[in-house]
Amino acid sequence: MNLKSQYASITMTQEIFHSSLPLPLESGEVLPEFDLGYTTYGQLNSDKSNVIWVIHALTGDSNAQEWWNGLIGEDKFFDPSNHFIICANLLGSCYGSTQPFSNNPKTNKPYHYDFPQMTTRDLALGLERLRIHLEIETIHSLIGGSLGGQVGLEWAYILGNKLKNAIILAATAKTRPWVIGFNETQRMAIESDCTWGECHEKAGQKGLETARAIAMLTYRHPLDLATKQVDSENKLDDFRAASYLRYQGQKLARRFNALSYWTLSKTMDSHDLGRNRGGLDEALEKIEANVLAIGVDSDLLFLPAESQFISQHVKKGTYKEISSTAGHDAFLIEFEQLSYILQSFYLQQKQK
Ligand SMILES: CC(=O)SCCNC(=O)CCNC(=O)[C@H](O)C(C)(C)COP(=O)(O)OP(=O)(O)OC[C@H]1O[C@@H](n2cnc3c(N)ncnc32)[C@H](O)[C@@H]1OP(=O)(O)O
Ligand SMILES: N[C@@H](CCO)C(=O)O
């Protein structure tokens, strides 16, 4: 399918890549075949040197220009008139890629609850298959935040010198027990939904609402709610913070399914760049690309220290920090700071 974007001169395409080659997973299971839905903006230049590969976060999709509209688009930092920008929906997610509701070729029925466990390494391998299919030899920059940053680190490790720059936002090299704990409370909320275990897209939907509400408390900072969810002095119930979280839960449950959410939250839990690679220090040291690790000073989920750790242990690392009261999700919100940080990073690379 070929679409034209709202910017008349900029080509946007949406495609599905089908791999009929099996994908061996870290768990020992095999995905017999898979699809990846992907979107591209702009044109590949003659020497294929203008590839910017965007990796979305937990509930994102491949339409990066929509959800990162302050960073991608005409006259934005990543402008499709200069760059070939590509974003693929991650395996396990429900926006065009293979996920629990996809057909399992072995049974000729949807996977549902038998969908295999996927790690960030498996998700990166899926992207690698798409890169090879598109005959892209070198990626100028990959950029991803949160789960997208975790997958980005894994892929940077695999890509070696085929990648020039890795921009890893609000992410970590190994998921901390604190984050696994939060993910587990969200899965417990999904499990307590009496429709969980049923085989339809609305299974676990109420549980998913609660899971998103819990997650929001880790994506925002207490100061963010204190500023935006202010109630009048005489209020005794129906507080704004409560309706905000309920609203956010319902909003996600309308566009996502609980099985995909479950799968991807498990993916986040098992993320460990150093697994079977001699540990984190050794694995980070092997990344060839220039790495810009960006932390958020108010991030409660992935601490700034975790981004600093990445920048300190790769061969060519830079650390920058977004200052915001928004919390973890500042990487999806603070476009002005992000553009400035990116500009100085690329200038620094040019001067080397
Ligand atoms: C097909 C698709 O749509 S995929 C979309 C792609 N999505 C992604 O990539 C996920 C990444 N994006 C995100 O996580 C978010 O969109 C962010 C971080 C970028 C922005 O978060 P938001 O939720 O928009 O911002 P914020 O936390 O301020 O919430 C604003 C929303 O809460 C509502 N709200 C605010 N306060 C309250 C309250 N007290 N009670 C009820 N609702 C409230 C606002 O009306 C607004 O609603 P809207 O989103 O329908 O316009
Ligand atoms: N808000 C992000 C998750 C945290 O980065 C998303 O919904 O994808």
Short mmCIF file of C-alpha atoms and ligand atoms in Angstrom, two decimals:
data_model
loop_
_atom_site.label_atom_id
_atom_site.label_comp_id
_atom_site.label_asym_id
_atom_site.label_seq_id
_atom_site.Cartn_x
_atom_site.Cartn_y
_atom_site.Cartn_z
CA MET A 1 0.00 0.00 0.00
CA ASN A 2 1.34 3.45 -0.84
CA LEU A 3 0.03 6.45 1.00
CA LYS A 4 0.78 10.13 0.62
CA SER A 5 1.36 11.97 3.87
CA GLN A 6 -0.23 15.31 4.73
CA TYR A 7 3.01 16.85 3.43
CA ALA A 8 2.44 16.75 -0.31
CA SER A 9 6.06 16.17 -1.32
CA ILE A 10 6.93 13.56 1.28
CA THR A 11 6.27 9.93 0.50
CA MET A 12 4.92 7.73 3.25
CA THR A 13 4.53 4.01 2.73
CA GLN A 14 2.97 1.34 4.92
CA GLU A 15 3.89 -2.27 4.21
CA ILE A 16 3.89 -5.68 5.80
CA PHE A 17 7.13 -7.66 5.66
CA HIS A 18 6.51 -11.40 5.73
CA SER A 19 9.37 -13.68 6.74
CA SER A 20 8.81 -17.31 5.83
CA LEU A 21 12.14 -18.19 7.48
CA PRO A 22 11.69 -19.42 11.06
CA LEU A 23 12.93 -17.11 13.83
CA PRO A 24 14.79 -19.01 16.58
CA LEU A 25 13.95 -17.40 19.93
CA GLU A 26 16.13 -17.09 23.02
CA SER A 27 13.71 -19.30 24.96
CA GLY A 28 14.53 -22.21 22.61
CA GLU A 29 11.14 -21.93 20.93
CA VAL A 30 10.87 -21.05 17.23
CA LEU A 31 8.50 -18.66 15.48
CA PRO A 32 7.84 -20.61 12.25
CA GLU A 33 7.14 -17.44 10.25
CA PHE A 34 6.31 -13.84 11.09
CA ASP A 35 5.04 -10.51 9.84
CA LEU A 36 6.31 -7.03 10.68
CA GLY A 37 4.17 -4.03 9.81
CA TYR A 38 6.36 -1.03 8.96
CA THR A 39 6.08 2.57 7.85
CA THR A 40 8.64 4.62 5.92
CA TYR A 41 8.87 8.36 5.29
CA GLY A 42 11.04 10.02 2.65
CA GLN A 43 13.41 8.42 0.16
CA LEU A 44 16.53 6.33 0.49
CA ASN A 45 19.41 8.37 -1.04
CA SER A 46 21.70 6.92 -3.71
CA ASP A 47 24.38 5.68 -1.30
CA LYS A 48 21.76 4.54 1.26
CA SER A 49 23.41 6.65 3.95
CA ASN A 50 20.34 8.50 5.28
CA VAL A 51 18.54 5.76 7.21
CA ILE A 52 17.00 6.76 10.55
CA TRP A 53 15.40 3.74 12.21
CA VAL A 54 12.89 4.54 14.94
CA ILE A 55 11.91 1.93 17.53
CA HIS A 56 8.63 2.51 19.38
CA ALA A 57 7.93 1.99 23.08
CA LEU A 58 5.55 -0.46 24.80
CA THR A 59 2.25 0.52 23.19
CA GLY A 60 3.46 2.46 20.16
CA ASP A 61 2.97 1.64 16.51
CA SER A 62 4.96 2.09 13.29
CA ASN A 63 3.46 5.51 12.49
CA ALA A 64 6.29 7.37 14.21
CA GLN A 65 5.49 10.69 12.58
CA GLU A 66 2.18 10.64 14.43
CA TRP A 67 3.32 9.86 17.97
CA TRP A 68 6.73 11.61 17.69
CA ASN A 69 5.36 14.54 15.73
CA GLY A 70 7.63 17.04 17.48
CA LEU A 71 10.71 15.21 16.24
CA ILE A 72 9.73 13.67 12.91
CA GLY A 73 8.16 15.51 10.00
CA GLU A 74 8.61 18.46 7.69
CA ASP A 75 11.01 21.00 9.28
CA LYS A 76 11.39 18.79 12.34
CA PHE A 77 14.72 17.36 13.52
CA PHE A 78 14.28 14.20 11.46
CA ASP A 79 12.87 15.61 8.24
CA PRO A 80 11.73 13.08 5.59
CA SER A 81 12.95 15.44 2.87
CA ASN A 82 16.53 14.59 3.99
CA HIS A 83 16.20 11.29 5.81
CA PHE A 84 14.73 7.90 5.03
CA ILE A 85 12.86 7.25 8.26
CA ILE A 86 11.59 3.79 9.05
CA CYS A 87 9.70 2.37 11.99
CA ALA A 88 8.49 -1.23 12.32
CA ASN A 89 5.86 -2.49 14.72
CA LEU A 90 7.65 -4.78 17.18
CA LEU A 91 6.92 -8.51 17.30
CA GLY A 92 4.23 -9.21 19.90
CA SER A 93 2.54 -5.83 19.36
CA CYS A 94 -0.89 -5.58 17.80
CA TYR A 95 -0.33 -2.99 15.05
CA GLY A 96 0.39 -5.19 12.04
CA SER A 97 3.06 -7.58 13.33
CA THR A 98 2.86 -11.18 14.52
CA GLN A 99 1.22 -11.24 17.96
CA PRO A 100 -0.93 -13.53 20.12
CA PHE A 101 -3.96 -13.16 17.81
CA SER A 102 -1.96 -14.11 14.71
CA ASN A 103 -2.32 -17.51 13.12
CA ASN A 104 -0.02 -20.21 14.44
CA PRO A 105 0.93 -22.15 11.28
CA LYS A 106 1.49 -25.30 13.36
CA THR A 107 -2.14 -25.47 14.54
CA ASN A 108 -3.76 -23.20 11.95
CA LYS A 109 -5.41 -21.35 14.87
CA PRO A 110 -4.44 -18.10 16.62
CA TYR A 111 -1.66 -18.47 19.21
CA HIS A 112 -3.67 -16.80 21.97
CA TYR A 113 -2.13 -17.89 25.29
CA ASP A 114 0.46 -20.14 23.54
CA PHE A 115 2.29 -17.18 22.05
CA PRO A 116 5.99 -17.78 22.77
CA GLN A 117 7.95 -15.71 25.24
CA MET A 118 9.94 -13.06 23.39
CA THR A 119 13.00 -11.19 24.58
CA THR A 120 14.32 -7.82 23.43
CA ARG A 121 17.02 -9.82 21.60
CA ASP A 122 14.32 -11.69 19.65
CA LEU A 123 12.60 -8.40 18.78
CA ALA A 124 15.92 -6.98 17.58
CA LEU A 125 16.48 -10.09 15.42
CA GLY A 126 13.08 -9.49 13.81
CA LEU A 127 14.16 -5.94 12.90
CA GLU A 128 17.46 -7.29 11.59
CA ARG A 129 15.56 -9.60 9.22
CA LEU A 130 13.65 -6.59 7.88
CA ARG A 131 16.89 -4.60 7.41
CA ILE A 132 18.35 -7.44 5.36
CA HIS A 133 15.15 -7.74 3.32
CA LEU A 134 15.27 -4.00 2.53
CA GLU A 135 18.95 -4.33 1.53
CA ILE A 136 19.95 -1.54 3.91
CA GLU A 137 23.66 -2.05 4.55
CA THR A 138 24.27 0.80 6.97
CA ILE A 139 21.96 2.52 9.43
CA HIS A 140 22.90 6.13 10.07
CA SER A 141 21.03 6.26 13.39
CA LEU A 142 18.64 4.16 15.35
CA ILE A 143 16.58 5.88 18.00
CA GLY A 144 14.22 4.43 20.58
CA GLY A 145 12.90 5.12 24.06
CA SER A 146 11.93 2.85 26.96
CA LEU A 147 11.24 -0.65 25.50
CA GLY A 148 12.33 0.85 22.14
CA GLY A 149 15.65 1.82 23.75
CA GLN A 150 16.10 -1.66 25.19
CA VAL A 151 15.51 -3.24 21.76
CA GLY A 152 17.75 -0.55 20.24
CA LEU A 153 20.65 -1.54 22.52
CA GLU A 154 20.23 -5.21 21.62
CA TRP A 155 20.15 -4.35 17.94
CA ALA A 156 23.18 -2.05 18.23
CA TYR A 157 25.09 -5.01 19.69
CA ILE A 158 24.06 -7.25 16.76
CA LEU A 159 24.63 -4.59 14.08
CA GLY A 160 28.28 -3.91 14.92
CA ASN A 161 29.81 -1.49 12.40
CA LYS A 162 26.65 -1.50 10.25
CA LEU A 163 25.32 1.13 12.68
CA LYS A 164 26.81 4.62 13.08
CA ASN A 165 24.76 6.10 15.93
CA ALA A 166 22.47 4.61 18.59
CA ILE A 167 20.24 7.04 20.47
CA ILE A 168 18.87 5.32 23.53
CA LEU A 169 16.31 7.30 25.53
CA ALA A 170 15.00 6.62 29.04
CA ALA A 171 16.11 2.99 28.92
CA THR A 172 18.37 0.52 30.64
CA ALA A 173 20.84 -2.25 29.80
CA LYS A 174 19.14 -4.65 32.23
CA THR A 175 15.67 -4.39 33.76
CA ARG A 176 15.75 -3.79 37.52
CA PRO A 177 13.68 -5.90 39.96
CA TRP A 178 11.68 -2.73 40.77
CA VAL A 179 10.42 -2.52 37.18
CA ILE A 180 9.73 -6.26 37.02
CA GLY A 181 7.69 -5.80 40.21
CA PHE A 182 5.59 -3.04 38.64
CA ASN A 183 5.06 -5.17 35.52
CA GLU A 184 3.98 -8.09 37.70
CA THR A 185 1.35 -5.96 39.49
CA GLN A 186 0.00 -5.04 36.05
CA ARG A 187 -0.16 -8.67 34.98
CA MET A 188 -1.88 -9.52 38.29
CA ALA A 189 -4.51 -6.89 37.44
CA ILE A 190 -5.03 -8.52 34.01
CA GLU A 191 -5.25 -12.01 35.56
CA SER A 192 -7.93 -10.87 37.99
CA ASP A 193 -10.23 -10.00 35.06
CA CYS A 194 -12.73 -12.90 34.82
CA THR A 195 -12.50 -12.81 30.99
CA TRP A 196 -8.73 -13.51 31.06
CA GLY A 197 -8.27 -16.99 29.62
CA GLU A 198 -10.96 -16.46 26.99
CA CYS A 199 -9.92 -16.41 23.34
CA HIS A 200 -11.11 -13.08 21.93
CA GLU A 201 -9.58 -9.61 21.55
CA LYS A 202 -11.48 -8.15 24.50
CA ALA A 203 -10.25 -10.84 26.94
CA GLY A 204 -8.70 -9.14 29.98
CA GLN A 205 -9.83 -5.69 28.82
CA LYS A 206 -10.91 -4.39 32.26
CA GLY A 207 -7.71 -5.79 33.73
CA LEU A 208 -5.75 -3.98 31.03
CA GLU A 209 -7.40 -0.71 32.08
CA THR A 210 -6.13 -1.21 35.63
CA ALA A 211 -2.71 -2.27 34.36
CA ARG A 212 -2.37 0.97 32.35
CA ALA A 213 -3.51 3.02 35.35
CA ILE A 214 -0.79 1.42 37.49
CA ALA A 215 1.75 1.91 34.70
CA MET A 216 0.86 5.61 34.37
CA LEU A 217 2.14 6.16 37.91
CA THR A 218 5.54 5.01 36.69
CA TYR A 219 5.39 7.01 33.44
CA ARG A 220 4.65 10.27 35.23
CA HIS A 221 6.22 11.96 38.28
CA PRO A 222 4.40 12.97 41.51
CA LEU A 223 5.10 16.62 40.59
CA ASP A 224 3.39 16.17 37.21
CA LEU A 225 0.16 15.01 38.86
CA ALA A 226 0.53 17.63 41.60
CA THR A 227 0.59 20.34 38.93
CA LYS A 228 -1.99 18.99 36.50
CA GLN A 229 -4.51 17.23 38.73
CA VAL A 230 -5.36 19.92 41.27
CA ASP A 231 -8.72 19.70 43.09
CA SER A 232 -10.68 22.36 44.88
CA GLU A 233 -10.13 22.54 48.65
CA ASN A 234 -13.58 21.24 49.65
CA LYS A 235 -13.44 18.09 47.54
CA LEU A 236 -13.93 14.81 49.47
CA ASP A 237 -14.16 12.35 46.58
CA ASP A 238 -13.98 12.11 42.77
CA PHE A 239 -10.48 13.54 42.69
CA ARG A 240 -8.97 14.54 39.36
CA ALA A 241 -6.03 12.11 39.75
CA ALA A 242 -8.54 9.26 40.01
CA SER A 243 -10.47 10.20 36.87
CA TYR A 244 -7.19 10.82 35.04
CA LEU A 245 -5.95 7.28 35.73
CA ARG A 246 -9.32 5.72 34.89
CA TYR A 247 -9.41 7.70 31.65
CA GLN A 248 -5.89 6.63 30.68
CA GLY A 249 -6.77 2.99 31.39
CA GLN A 250 -9.88 3.13 29.21
CA LYS A 251 -8.02 4.97 26.44
CA LEU A 252 -5.38 2.25 26.16
CA ALA A 253 -7.86 -0.64 26.47
CA ARG A 254 -9.74 0.76 23.45
CA ARG A 255 -6.66 0.52 21.22
CA PHE A 256 -4.62 -2.40 22.58
CA ASN A 257 -5.23 -5.98 23.68
CA ALA A 258 -4.30 -7.57 27.00
CA LEU A 259 -2.43 -10.50 25.45
CA SER A 260 -0.05 -8.24 23.51
CA TYR A 261 0.42 -6.09 26.61
CA TRP A 262 1.17 -9.20 28.68
CA THR A 263 3.68 -10.47 26.11
CA LEU A 264 5.53 -7.17 25.81
CA SER A 265 5.65 -6.57 29.55
CA LYS A 266 7.35 -9.98 29.92
CA THR A 267 9.74 -8.94 27.14
CA MET A 268 10.68 -5.90 29.16
CA ASP A 269 11.23 -8.00 32.31
CA SER A 270 13.76 -10.37 30.73
CA HIS A 271 15.82 -7.63 29.07
CA ASP A 272 19.50 -8.13 29.88
CA LEU A 273 22.06 -7.06 27.27
CA GLY A 274 24.78 -9.00 29.11
CA ARG A 275 23.02 -12.39 29.25
CA ASN A 276 25.34 -15.11 27.93
CA ARG A 277 27.73 -12.40 26.75
CA GLY A 278 29.98 -12.20 29.79
CA GLY A 279 27.86 -9.63 31.61
CA LEU A 280 26.79 -6.05 31.01
CA ASP A 281 30.23 -4.39 31.01
CA GLU A 282 31.57 -6.76 28.39
CA ALA A 283 28.46 -6.57 26.20
CA LEU A 284 28.27 -2.76 26.26
CA GLU A 285 31.98 -2.52 25.45
CA LYS A 286 31.36 -4.51 22.25
CA ILE A 287 28.91 -1.97 20.79
CA GLU A 288 30.69 -0.28 17.88
CA ALA A 289 28.33 2.67 17.27
CA ASN A 290 28.47 6.11 18.86
CA VAL A 291 25.92 5.86 21.65
CA LEU A 292 23.94 8.82 22.92
CA ALA A 293 22.17 7.77 26.12
CA ILE A 294 19.52 10.26 27.21
CA GLY A 295 18.07 10.12 30.71
CA VAL A 296 15.17 12.04 32.21
CA ASP A 297 15.88 13.66 35.58
CA SER A 298 12.38 12.78 36.90
CA ASP A 299 12.21 9.23 35.50
CA LEU A 300 11.09 6.77 38.19
CA LEU A 301 11.03 3.74 35.87
CA PHE A 302 14.46 3.83 34.24
CA LEU A 303 16.70 6.00 36.37
CA PRO A 304 19.10 8.57 34.86
CA ALA A 305 21.91 6.53 36.47
CA GLU A 306 20.96 3.61 34.22
CA SER A 307 21.40 5.76 31.09
CA GLN A 308 24.69 7.09 32.49
CA PHE A 309 25.83 3.51 33.00
CA ILE A 310 25.22 2.77 29.32
CA SER A 311 27.17 5.84 28.17
CA GLN A 312 30.07 5.04 30.53
CA HIS A 313 30.48 1.42 29.42
CA VAL A 314 30.19 1.63 25.63
CA LYS A 315 33.33 2.51 23.64
CA LYS A 316 31.96 5.80 22.32
CA GLY A 317 29.32 7.07 24.72
CA THR A 318 27.72 10.44 25.46
CA TYR A 319 25.20 11.15 28.21
CA LYS A 320 22.62 13.93 28.11
CA GLU A 321 19.66 14.60 30.38
CA ILE A 322 16.18 15.93 29.78
CA SER A 323 15.00 18.14 32.61
CA SER A 324 11.26 17.76 33.08
CA THR A 325 8.54 17.17 35.64
CA ALA A 326 6.79 14.85 33.16
CA GLY A 327 8.69 11.75 34.38
CA HIS A 328 9.63 8.76 32.23
CA ASP A 329 7.36 9.71 29.30
CA ALA A 330 9.22 13.03 28.89
CA PHE A 331 11.00 11.36 25.96
CA LEU A 332 7.64 11.41 24.15
CA ILE A 333 6.85 14.98 25.19
CA GLU A 334 9.93 17.27 25.57
CA PHE A 335 10.64 17.82 21.86
CA GLU A 336 12.49 21.12 22.18
CA GLN A 337 15.08 19.73 24.60
CA LEU A 338 15.36 16.53 22.58
CA SER A 339 16.01 18.40 19.33
CA TYR A 340 18.67 20.51 21.03
CA ILE A 341 20.39 17.45 22.51
CA LEU A 342 20.34 15.67 19.14
CA GLN A 343 21.70 18.72 17.35
CA SER A 344 24.67 19.02 19.70
CA PHE A 345 25.33 15.27 19.52
CA TYR A 346 25.50 15.25 15.72
CA LEU A 347 27.66 18.40 15.72
CA GLN A 348 30.04 16.69 18.13
CA GLN A 349 30.23 13.65 15.81
CA LYS A 350 31.01 15.91 12.81
CA GLN A 351 33.86 17.63 14.66
CA LYS A 352 35.57 14.34 15.53
C1 LIG B 1 -3.24 3.69 16.92
C2 LIG B 1 -2.75 4.58 17.96
O1 LIG B 1 -3.39 5.47 18.41
S1 LIG B 1 -1.19 4.33 18.55
C3 LIG B 1 -0.76 5.77 19.36
C4 LIG B 1 0.64 5.72 19.56
N1 LIG B 1 0.86 5.75 20.97
C5 LIG B 1 2.07 5.65 21.41
O2 LIG B 1 2.99 5.63 20.68
C6 LIG B 1 2.24 5.55 22.85
C7 LIG B 1 3.09 6.62 23.31
N2 LIG B 1 2.32 7.78 23.70
C8 LIG B 1 1.98 8.02 24.98
O3 LIG B 1 2.27 7.24 25.85
C9 LIG B 1 1.21 9.29 25.25
O4 LIG B 1 0.37 9.59 24.17
C10 LIG B 1 2.11 10.53 25.54
C11 LIG B 1 3.10 10.20 26.63
C12 LIG B 1 2.85 10.96 24.32
C13 LIG B 1 1.23 11.70 25.96
O5 LIG B 1 0.44 11.27 26.97
P1 LIG B 1 -1.03 11.81 27.10
O6 LIG B 1 -1.80 10.74 27.73
O7 LIG B 1 -1.56 12.32 25.82
O8 LIG B 1 -0.85 13.06 28.04
P2 LIG B 1 -1.42 13.30 29.45
O9 LIG B 1 -0.83 12.37 30.43
O10 LIG B 1 -1.23 14.74 29.75
O11 LIG B 1 -2.97 12.99 29.31
C14 LIG B 1 -3.79 13.79 28.54
C15 LIG B 1 -5.12 13.12 28.36
O12 LIG B 1 -5.71 12.86 29.64
C16 LIG B 1 -6.96 13.55 29.76
N3 LIG B 1 -7.07 14.02 31.14
C17 LIG B 1 -6.24 14.89 31.78
N4 LIG B 1 -6.67 15.06 33.04
C18 LIG B 1 -7.77 14.30 33.20
C19 LIG B 1 -8.64 14.06 34.30
N5 LIG B 1 -8.47 14.64 35.48
N6 LIG B 1 -9.67 13.21 34.11
C20 LIG B 1 -9.86 12.60 32.91
N7 LIG B 1 -9.07 12.79 31.84
C21 LIG B 1 -8.02 13.62 31.98
C22 LIG B 1 -6.84 14.70 28.79
O13 LIG B 1 -8.13 15.19 28.42
C23 LIG B 1 -6.11 14.06 27.63
O14 LIG B 1 -7.01 13.28 26.91
P3 LIG B 1 -6.77 12.93 25.37
O15 LIG B 1 -5.50 12.11 25.32
O16 LIG B 1 -7.94 12.13 24.94
O17 LIG B 1 -6.62 14.22 24.63
N1 LIG B 2 3.98 5.56 27.32
C1 LIG B 2 4.72 4.56 26.63
C2 LIG B 2 5.29 3.52 27.56
C3 LIG B 2 6.39 4.00 28.41
O1 LIG B 2 7.45 4.44 27.68
C4 LIG B 2 3.86 3.79 25.69
O2 LIG B 2 2.66 3.72 25.92
O3 LIG B 2 4.40 3.22 24.75
#
